[in-house]
C-alpha positions as protocol buffer text, in pm:
chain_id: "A"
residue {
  index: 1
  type: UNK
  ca { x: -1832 y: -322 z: -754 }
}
residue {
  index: 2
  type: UNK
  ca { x: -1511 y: -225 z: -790 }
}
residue {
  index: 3
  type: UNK
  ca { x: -1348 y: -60 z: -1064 }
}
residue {
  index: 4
  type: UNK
  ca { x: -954 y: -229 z: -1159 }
}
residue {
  index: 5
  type: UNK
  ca { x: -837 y: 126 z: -1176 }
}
residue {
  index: 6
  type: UNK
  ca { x: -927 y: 221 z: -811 }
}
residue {
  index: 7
  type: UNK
  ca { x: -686 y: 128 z: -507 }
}
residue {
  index: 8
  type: UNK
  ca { x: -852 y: -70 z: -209 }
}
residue {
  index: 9
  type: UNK
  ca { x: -781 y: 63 z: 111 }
}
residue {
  index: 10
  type: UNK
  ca { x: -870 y: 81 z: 468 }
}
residue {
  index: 11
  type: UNK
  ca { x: -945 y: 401 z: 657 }
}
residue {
  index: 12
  type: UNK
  ca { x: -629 y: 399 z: 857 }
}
residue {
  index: 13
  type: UNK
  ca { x: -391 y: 379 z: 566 }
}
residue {
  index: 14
  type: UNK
  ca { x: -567 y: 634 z: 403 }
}
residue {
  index: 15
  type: UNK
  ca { x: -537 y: 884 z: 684 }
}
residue {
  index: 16
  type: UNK
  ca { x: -176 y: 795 z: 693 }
}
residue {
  index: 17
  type: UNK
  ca { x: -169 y: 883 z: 338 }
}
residue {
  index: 18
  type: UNK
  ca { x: -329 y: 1206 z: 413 }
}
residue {
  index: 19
  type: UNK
  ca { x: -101 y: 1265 z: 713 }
}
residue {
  index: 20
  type: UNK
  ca { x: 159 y: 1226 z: 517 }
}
residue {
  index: 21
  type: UNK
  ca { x: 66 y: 1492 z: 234 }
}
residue {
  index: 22
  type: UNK
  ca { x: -38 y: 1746 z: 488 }
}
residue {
  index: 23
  type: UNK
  ca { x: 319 y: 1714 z: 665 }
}
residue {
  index: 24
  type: UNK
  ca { x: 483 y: 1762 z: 302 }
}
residue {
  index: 25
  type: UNK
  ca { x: 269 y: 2065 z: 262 }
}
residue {
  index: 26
  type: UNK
  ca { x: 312 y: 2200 z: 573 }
}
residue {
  index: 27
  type: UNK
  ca { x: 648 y: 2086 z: 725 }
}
residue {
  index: 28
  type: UNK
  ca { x: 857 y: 1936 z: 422 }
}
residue {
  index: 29
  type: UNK
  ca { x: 806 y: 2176 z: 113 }
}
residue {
  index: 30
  type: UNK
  ca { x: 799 y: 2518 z: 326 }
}
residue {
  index: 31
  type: UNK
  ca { x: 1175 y: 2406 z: 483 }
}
residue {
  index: 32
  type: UNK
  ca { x: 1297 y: 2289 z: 107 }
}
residue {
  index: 33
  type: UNK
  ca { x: 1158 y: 2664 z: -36 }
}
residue {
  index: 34
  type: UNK
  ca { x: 1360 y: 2809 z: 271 }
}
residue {
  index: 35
  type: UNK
  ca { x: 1663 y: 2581 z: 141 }
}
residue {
  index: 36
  type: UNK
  ca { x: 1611 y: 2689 z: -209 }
}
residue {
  index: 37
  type: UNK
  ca { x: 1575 y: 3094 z: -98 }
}
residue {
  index: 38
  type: UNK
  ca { x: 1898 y: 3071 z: 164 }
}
residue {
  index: 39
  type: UNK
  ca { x: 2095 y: 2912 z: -97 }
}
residue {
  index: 40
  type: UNK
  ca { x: 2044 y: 3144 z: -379 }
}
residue {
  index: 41
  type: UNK
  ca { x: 2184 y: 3439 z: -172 }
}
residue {
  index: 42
  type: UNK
  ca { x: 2509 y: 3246 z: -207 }
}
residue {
  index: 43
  type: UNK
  ca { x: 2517 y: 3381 z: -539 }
}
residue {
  index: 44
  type: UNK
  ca { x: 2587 y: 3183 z: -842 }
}
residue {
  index: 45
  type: UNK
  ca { x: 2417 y: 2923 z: -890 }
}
residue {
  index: 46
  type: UNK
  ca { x: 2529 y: 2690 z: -1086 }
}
residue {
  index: 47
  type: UNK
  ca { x: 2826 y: 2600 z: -901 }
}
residue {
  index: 48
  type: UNK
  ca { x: 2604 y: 2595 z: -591 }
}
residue {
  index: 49
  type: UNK
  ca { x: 2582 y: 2258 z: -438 }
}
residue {
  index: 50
  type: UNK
  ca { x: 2338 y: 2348 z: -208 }
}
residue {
  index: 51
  type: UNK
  ca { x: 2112 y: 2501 z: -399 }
}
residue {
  index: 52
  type: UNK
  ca { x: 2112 y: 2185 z: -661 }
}
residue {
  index: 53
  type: UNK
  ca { x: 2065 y: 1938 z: -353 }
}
residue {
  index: 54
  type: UNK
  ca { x: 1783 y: 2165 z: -224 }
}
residue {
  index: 55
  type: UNK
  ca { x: 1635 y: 2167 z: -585 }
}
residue {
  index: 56
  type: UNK
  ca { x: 1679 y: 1811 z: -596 }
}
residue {
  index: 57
  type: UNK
  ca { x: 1489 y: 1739 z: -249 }
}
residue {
  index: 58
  type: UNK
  ca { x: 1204 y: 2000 z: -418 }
}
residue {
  index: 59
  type: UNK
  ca { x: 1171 y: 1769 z: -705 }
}
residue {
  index: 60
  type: UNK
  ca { x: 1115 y: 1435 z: -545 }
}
residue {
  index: 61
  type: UNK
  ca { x: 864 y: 1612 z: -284 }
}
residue {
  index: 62
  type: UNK
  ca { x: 648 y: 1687 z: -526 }
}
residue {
  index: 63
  type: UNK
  ca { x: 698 y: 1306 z: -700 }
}
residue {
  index: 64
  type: UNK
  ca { x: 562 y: 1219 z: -388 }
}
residue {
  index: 65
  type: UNK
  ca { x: 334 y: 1434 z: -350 }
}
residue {
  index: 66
  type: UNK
  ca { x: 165 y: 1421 z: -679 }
}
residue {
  index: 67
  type: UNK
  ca { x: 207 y: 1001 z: -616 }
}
residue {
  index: 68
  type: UNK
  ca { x: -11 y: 1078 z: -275 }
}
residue {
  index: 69
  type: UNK
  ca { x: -271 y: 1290 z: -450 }
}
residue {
  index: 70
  type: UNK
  ca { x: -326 y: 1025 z: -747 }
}
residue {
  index: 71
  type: UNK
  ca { x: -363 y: 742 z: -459 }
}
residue {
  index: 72
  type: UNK
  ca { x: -616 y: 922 z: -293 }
}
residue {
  index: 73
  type: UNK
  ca { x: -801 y: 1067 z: -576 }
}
residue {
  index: 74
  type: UNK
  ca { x: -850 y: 669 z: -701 }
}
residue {
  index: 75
  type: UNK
  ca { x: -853 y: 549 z: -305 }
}
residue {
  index: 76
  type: UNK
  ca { x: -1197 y: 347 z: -240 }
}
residue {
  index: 77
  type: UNK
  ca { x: -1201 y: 276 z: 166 }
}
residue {
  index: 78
  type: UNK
  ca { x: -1331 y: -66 z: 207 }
}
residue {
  index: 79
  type: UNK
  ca { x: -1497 y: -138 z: 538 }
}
residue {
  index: 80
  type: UNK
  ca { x: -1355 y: -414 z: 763 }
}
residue {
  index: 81
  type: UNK
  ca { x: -1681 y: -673 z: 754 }
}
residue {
  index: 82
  type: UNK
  ca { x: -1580 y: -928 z: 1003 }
}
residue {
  index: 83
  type: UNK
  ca { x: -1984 y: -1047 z: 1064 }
}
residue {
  index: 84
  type: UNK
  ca { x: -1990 y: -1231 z: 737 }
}
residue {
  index: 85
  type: UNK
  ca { x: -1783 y: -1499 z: 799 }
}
residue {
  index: 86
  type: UNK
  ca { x: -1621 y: -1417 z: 415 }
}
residue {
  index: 87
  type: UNK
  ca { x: -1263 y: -1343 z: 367 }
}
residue {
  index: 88
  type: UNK
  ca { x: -1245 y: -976 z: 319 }
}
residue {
  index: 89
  type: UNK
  ca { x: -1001 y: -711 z: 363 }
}
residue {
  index: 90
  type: UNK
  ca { x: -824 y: -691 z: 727 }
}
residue {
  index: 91
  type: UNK
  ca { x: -876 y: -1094 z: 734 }
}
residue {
  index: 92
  type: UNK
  ca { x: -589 y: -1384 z: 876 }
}
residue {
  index: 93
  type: UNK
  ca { x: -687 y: -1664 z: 704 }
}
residue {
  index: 94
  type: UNK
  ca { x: -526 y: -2006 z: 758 }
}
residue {
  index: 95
  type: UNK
  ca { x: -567 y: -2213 z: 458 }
}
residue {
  index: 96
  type: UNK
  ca { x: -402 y: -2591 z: 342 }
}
residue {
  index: 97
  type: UNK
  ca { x: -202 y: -2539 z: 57 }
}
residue {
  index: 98
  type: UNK
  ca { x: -313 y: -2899 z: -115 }
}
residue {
  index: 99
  type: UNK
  ca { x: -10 y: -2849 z: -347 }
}
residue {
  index: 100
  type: UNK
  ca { x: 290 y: -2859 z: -27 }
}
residue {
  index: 101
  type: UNK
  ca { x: 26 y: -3056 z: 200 }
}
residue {
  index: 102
  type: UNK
  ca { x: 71 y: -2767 z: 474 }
}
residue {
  index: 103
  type: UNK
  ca { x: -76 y: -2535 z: 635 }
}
residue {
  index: 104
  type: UNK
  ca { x: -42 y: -2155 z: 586 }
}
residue {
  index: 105
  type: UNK
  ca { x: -149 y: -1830 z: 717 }
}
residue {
  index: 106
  type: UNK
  ca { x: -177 y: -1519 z: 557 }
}
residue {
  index: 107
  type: UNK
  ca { x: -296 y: -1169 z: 625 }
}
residue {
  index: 108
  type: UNK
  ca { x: -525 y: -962 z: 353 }
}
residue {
  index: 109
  type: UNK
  ca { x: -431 y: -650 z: 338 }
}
residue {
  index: 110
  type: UNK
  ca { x: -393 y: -306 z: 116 }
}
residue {
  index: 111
  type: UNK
  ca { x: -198 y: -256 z: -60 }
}
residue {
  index: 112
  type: UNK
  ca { x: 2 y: -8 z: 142 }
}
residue {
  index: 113
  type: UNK
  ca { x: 31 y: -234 z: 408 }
}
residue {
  index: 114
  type: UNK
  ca { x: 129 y: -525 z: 189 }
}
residue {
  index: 115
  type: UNK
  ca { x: 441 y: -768 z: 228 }
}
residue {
  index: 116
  type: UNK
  ca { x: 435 y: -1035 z: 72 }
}
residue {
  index: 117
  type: UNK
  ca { x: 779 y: -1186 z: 216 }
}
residue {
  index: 118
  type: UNK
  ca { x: 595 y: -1168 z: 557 }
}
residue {
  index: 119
  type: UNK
  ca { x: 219 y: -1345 z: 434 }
}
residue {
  index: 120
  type: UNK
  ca { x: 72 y: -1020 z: 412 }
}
residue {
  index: 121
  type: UNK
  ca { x: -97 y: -1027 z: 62 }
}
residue {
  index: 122
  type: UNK
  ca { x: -216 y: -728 z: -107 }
}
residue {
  index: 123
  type: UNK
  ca { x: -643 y: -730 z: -178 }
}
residue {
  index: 124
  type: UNK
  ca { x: -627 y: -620 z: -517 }
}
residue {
  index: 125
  type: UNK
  ca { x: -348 y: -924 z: -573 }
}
residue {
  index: 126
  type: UNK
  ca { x: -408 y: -1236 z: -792 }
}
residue {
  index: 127
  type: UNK
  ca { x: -397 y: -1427 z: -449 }
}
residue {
  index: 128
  type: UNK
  ca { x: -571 y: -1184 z: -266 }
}
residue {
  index: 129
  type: UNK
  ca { x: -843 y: -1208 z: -534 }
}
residue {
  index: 130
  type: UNK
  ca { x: -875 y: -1552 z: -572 }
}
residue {
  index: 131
  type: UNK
  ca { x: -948 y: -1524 z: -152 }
}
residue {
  index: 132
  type: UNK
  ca { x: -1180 y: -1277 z: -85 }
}
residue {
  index: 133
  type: UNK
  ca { x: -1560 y: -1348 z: -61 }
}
residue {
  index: 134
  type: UNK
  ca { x: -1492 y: -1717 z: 54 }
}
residue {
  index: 135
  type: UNK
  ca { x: -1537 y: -1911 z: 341 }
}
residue {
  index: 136
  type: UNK
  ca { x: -1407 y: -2144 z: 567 }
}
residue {
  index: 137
  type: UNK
  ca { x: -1385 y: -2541 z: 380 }
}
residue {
  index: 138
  type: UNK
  ca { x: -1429 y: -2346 z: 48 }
}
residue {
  index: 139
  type: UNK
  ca { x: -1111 y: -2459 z: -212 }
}
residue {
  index: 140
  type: UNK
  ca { x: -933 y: -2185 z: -403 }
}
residue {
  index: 141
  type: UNK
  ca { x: -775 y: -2264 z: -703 }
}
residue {
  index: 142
  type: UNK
  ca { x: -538 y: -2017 z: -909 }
}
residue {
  index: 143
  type: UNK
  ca { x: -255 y: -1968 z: -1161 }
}
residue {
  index: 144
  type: UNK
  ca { x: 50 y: -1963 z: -1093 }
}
residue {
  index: 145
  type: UNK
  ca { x: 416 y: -1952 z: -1265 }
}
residue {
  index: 146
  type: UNK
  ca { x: 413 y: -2342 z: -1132 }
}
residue {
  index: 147
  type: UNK
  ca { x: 96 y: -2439 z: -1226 }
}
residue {
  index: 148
  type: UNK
  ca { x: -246 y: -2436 z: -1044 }
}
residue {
  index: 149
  type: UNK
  ca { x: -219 y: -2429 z: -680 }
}
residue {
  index: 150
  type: UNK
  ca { x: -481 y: -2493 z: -475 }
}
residue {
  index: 151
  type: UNK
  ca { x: -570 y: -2397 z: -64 }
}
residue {
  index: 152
  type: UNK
  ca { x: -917 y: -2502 z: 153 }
}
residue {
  index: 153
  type: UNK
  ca { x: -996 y: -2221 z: 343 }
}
residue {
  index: 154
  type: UNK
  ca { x: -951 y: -2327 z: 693 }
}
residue {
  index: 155
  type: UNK
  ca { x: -1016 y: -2068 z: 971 }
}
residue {
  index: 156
  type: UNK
  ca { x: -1110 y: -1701 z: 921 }
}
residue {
  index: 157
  type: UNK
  ca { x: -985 y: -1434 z: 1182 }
}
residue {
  index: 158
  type: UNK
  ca { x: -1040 y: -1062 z: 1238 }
}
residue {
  index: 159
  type: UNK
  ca { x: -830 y: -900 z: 1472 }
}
């Protein structure tokens, strides 16, 4: 079982993550210390715009990267399972929203990958919740600011 505290992800977001946090380490931060070192030959410093912007790019590198670390320190990979027939992460489910009387397809996804403006709905989301572990002519009910809305599973895909 999962834990509310841990982040659900797939294995390719993850190594983007890590990707990402090795090119800080190696690329990003080693250029802003160069930055930092050039510009304090200048002299003084605090009249030295460079040296402030190049402080200032040092300081949100290491928001992200201490925002990287804590993802992937509380990162559980979840396996694509596409045998079960079961909604699960990496699924495009169609469902009938009974509400709107229409049809609707949406994408489960991490929460890395998730936009919700383009149907692609978070796994650790109330929707994304109320979806996984069902199957197809299963009804999902859940709150809402509106009210209860309600969608029968209709087709389950894995791409």
């Amino acid at each position: 079982m999962h834990h509310p505290e841990d982040i659900i992800i797939t294995l390719a977001s993850k190594h983007k993550l890590e990707e990402e946090l090795a090119h800080i380490r190696t690329v990003k931060r080693p250029e802003i210390n160069e930055s930092i070192r050039r510009a304090r030959e200048y002299g003084d410093l605090s009249e030295n715009f460079e040296y402030q912007a190049a402080r200032q790019a040092q300081a949100i590198l290491n928001g992200r990267v201490a925002e990287l670390e804590a993802i992937l320190d509380r990162a559980k990979v979840v396996e694509i399972d596409t045998g079960a027939g079961l909604i699960g992460l990496g699924a495009t489910v169609l469902v009938y929203d009974m509400e709107m009387e229409e049809e609707w397809e949406i994408s489960i996804v991490d929460f890395i990958s998730a936009d919700p403006m383009n149907d692609k709905i978070a796994y650790s989301s109330p929707m994304g919740q109320a979806l996984v572990g069902k199957k197809v002519t299963e009804i999902v009910s859940m709150e809402s600011p509106s009210g209860i809305m309600q969608y029968k599973v209709l087709e389950i895909r894995y791409e």
